[in-house]
PDB file of C-alpha atoms in Angstrom:
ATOM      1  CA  UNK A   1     172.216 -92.193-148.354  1.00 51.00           C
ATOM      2  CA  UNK A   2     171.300 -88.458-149.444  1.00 69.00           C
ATOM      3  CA  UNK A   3     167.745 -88.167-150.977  1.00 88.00           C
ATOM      4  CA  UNK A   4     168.204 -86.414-154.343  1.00 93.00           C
ATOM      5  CA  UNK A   5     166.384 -83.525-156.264  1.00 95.00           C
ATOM      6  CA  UNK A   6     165.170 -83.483-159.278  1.00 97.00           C
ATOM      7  CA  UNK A   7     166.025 -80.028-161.182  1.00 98.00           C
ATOM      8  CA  UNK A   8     164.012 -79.540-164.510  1.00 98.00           C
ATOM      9  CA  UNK A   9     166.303 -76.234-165.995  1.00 98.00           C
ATOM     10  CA  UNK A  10     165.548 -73.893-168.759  1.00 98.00           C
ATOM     11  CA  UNK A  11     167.679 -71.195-169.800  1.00 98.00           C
ATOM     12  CA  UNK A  12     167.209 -68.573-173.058  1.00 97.00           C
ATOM     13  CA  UNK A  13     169.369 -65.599-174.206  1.00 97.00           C
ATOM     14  CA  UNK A  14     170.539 -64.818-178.042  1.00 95.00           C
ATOM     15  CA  UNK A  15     174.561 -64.819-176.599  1.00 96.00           C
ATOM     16  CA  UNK A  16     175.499 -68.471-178.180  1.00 95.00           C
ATOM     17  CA  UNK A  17     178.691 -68.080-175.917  1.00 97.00           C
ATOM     18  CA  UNK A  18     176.823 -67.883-172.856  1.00 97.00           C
ATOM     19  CA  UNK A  19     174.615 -71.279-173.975  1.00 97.00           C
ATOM     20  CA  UNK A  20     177.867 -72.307-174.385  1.00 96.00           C
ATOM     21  CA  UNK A  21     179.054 -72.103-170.916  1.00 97.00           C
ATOM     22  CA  UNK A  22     175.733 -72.930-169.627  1.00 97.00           C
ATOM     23  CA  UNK A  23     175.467 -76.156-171.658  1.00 96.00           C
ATOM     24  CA  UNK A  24     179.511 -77.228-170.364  1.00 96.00           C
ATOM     25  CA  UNK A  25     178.555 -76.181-166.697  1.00 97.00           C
ATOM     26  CA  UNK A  26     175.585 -78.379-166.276  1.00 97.00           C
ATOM     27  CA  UNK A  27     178.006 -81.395-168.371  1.00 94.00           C
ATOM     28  CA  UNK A  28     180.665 -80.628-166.073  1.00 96.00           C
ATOM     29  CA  UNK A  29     178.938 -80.248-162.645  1.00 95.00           C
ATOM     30  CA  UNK A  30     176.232 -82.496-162.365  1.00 94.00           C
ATOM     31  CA  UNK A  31     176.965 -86.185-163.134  1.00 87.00           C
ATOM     32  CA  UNK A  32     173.150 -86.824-163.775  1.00 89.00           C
ATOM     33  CA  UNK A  33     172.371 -84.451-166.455  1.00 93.00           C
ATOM     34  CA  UNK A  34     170.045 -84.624-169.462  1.00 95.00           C
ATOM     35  CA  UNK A  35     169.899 -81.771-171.978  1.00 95.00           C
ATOM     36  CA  UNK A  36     168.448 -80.757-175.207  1.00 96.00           C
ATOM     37  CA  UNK A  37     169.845 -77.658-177.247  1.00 95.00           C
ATOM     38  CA  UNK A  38     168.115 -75.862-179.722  1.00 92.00           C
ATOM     39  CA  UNK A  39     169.335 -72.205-180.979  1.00 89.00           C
ATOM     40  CA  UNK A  40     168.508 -70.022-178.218  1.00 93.00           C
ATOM     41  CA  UNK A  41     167.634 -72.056-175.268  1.00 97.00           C
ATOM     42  CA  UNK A  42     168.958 -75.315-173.157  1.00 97.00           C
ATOM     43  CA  UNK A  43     166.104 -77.642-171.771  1.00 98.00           C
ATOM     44  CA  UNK A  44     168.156 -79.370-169.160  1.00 98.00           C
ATOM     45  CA  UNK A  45     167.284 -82.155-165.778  1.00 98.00           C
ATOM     46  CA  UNK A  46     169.635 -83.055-163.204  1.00 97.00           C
ATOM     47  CA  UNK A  47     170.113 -83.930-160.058  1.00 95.00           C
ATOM     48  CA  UNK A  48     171.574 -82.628-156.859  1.00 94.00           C
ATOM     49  CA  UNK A  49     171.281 -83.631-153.018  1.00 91.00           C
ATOM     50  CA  UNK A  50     168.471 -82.502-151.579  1.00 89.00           C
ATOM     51  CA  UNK A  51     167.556 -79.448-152.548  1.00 92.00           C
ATOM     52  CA  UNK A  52     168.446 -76.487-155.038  1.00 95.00           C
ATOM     53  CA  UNK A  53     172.284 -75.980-155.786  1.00 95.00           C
ATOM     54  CA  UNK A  54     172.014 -72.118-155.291  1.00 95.00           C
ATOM     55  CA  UNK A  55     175.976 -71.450-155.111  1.00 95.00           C
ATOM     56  CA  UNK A  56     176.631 -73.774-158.224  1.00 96.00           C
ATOM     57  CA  UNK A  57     173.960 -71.591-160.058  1.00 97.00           C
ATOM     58  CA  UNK A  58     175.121 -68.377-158.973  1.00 96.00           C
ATOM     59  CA  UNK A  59     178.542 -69.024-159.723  1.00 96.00           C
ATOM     60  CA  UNK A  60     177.076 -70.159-163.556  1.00 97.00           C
ATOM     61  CA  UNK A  61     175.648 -66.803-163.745  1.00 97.00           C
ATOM     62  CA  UNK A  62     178.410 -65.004-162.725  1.00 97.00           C
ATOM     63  CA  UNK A  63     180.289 -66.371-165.215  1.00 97.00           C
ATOM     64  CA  UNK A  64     178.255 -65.271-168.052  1.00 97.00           C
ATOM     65  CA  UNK A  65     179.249 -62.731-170.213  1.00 97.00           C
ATOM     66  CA  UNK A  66     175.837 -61.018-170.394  1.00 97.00           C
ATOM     67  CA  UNK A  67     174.174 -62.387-167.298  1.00 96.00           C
ATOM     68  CA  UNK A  68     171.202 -59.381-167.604  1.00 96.00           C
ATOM     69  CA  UNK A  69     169.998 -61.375-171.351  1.00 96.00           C
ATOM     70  CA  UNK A  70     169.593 -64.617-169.819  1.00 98.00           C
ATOM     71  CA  UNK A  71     166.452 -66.215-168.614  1.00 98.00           C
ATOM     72  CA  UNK A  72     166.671 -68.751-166.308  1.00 98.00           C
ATOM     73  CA  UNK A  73     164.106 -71.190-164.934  1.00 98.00           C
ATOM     74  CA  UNK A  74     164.764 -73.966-162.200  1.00 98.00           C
ATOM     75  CA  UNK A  75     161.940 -76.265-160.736  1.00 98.00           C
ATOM     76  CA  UNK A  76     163.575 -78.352-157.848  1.00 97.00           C
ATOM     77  CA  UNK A  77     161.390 -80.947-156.189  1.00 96.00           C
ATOM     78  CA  UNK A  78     162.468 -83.545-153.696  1.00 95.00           C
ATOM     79  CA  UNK A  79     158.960 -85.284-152.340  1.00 92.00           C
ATOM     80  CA  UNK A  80     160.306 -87.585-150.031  1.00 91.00           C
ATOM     81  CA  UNK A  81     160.432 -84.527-148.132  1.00 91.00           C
ATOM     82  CA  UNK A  82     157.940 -82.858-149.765  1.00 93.00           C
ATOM     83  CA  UNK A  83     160.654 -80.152-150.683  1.00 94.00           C
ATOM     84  CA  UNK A  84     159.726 -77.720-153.549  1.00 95.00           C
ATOM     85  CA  UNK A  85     160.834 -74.766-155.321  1.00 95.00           C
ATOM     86  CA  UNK A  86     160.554 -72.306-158.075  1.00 98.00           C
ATOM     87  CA  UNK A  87     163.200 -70.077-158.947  1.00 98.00           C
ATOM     88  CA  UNK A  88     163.190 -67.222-162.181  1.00 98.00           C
ATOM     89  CA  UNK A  89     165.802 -65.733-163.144  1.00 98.00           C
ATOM     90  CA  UNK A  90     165.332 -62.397-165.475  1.00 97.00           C
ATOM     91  CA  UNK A  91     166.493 -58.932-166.031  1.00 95.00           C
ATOM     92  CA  UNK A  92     170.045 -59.730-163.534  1.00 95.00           C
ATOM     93  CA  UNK A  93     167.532 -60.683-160.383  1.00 96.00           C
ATOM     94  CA  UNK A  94     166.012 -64.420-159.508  1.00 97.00           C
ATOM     95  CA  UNK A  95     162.477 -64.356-158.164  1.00 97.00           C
ATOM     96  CA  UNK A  96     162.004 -67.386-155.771  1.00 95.00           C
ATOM     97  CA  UNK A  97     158.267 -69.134-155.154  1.00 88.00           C
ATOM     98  CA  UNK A  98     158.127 -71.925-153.227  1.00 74.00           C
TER      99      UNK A  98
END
């Protein structure tokens, strides 16, 4: 059995069509998801297997009309493995701590 992370998501921008699509991609892609959305940002948690779904999320943000007015952030934890990261996405570029 695959250990599963734990992905606690923000995301803000003032384009209610790009909420839009965010809001239906984490629905559609993650069967785990929990989200709360308010007029400019989602507050999202889901999980994937073991670590950060990079290509999921960069697919999401290339499908975004104005991907350079969105601000992302993604806190991924697994601790079985003791498996952490921090990801920000602003300004069209992702800064990654881990």
């Amino acid at each position: 059995m695959a250990n599963y992370a734990t992905n606690l998501f923000y995301a803000n921008t003032e384009c209610e069509k790009d909420l839009d699509r965010i809001e239906k991609f984490l629905s559609d892609n993650f069967f785990t998801c929990y989200s709360m959305r308010e007029d400019e940002f989602i507050d999202a948690e889901f999980e994937s297997k073991w670590k950060y779904p990079s290509e999921l999320i960069d697919g999401l943000i290339k499908s975004l009309d104005e991907p350079n007015k969105v601000y992302i952030r993604v806190l991924s934890h697994e601790l079985a493995n003791e498996y952490v990261s921090f990801r920000i996405y602003s300004q069209g570029e992702w800064e990654i701590r881990y």
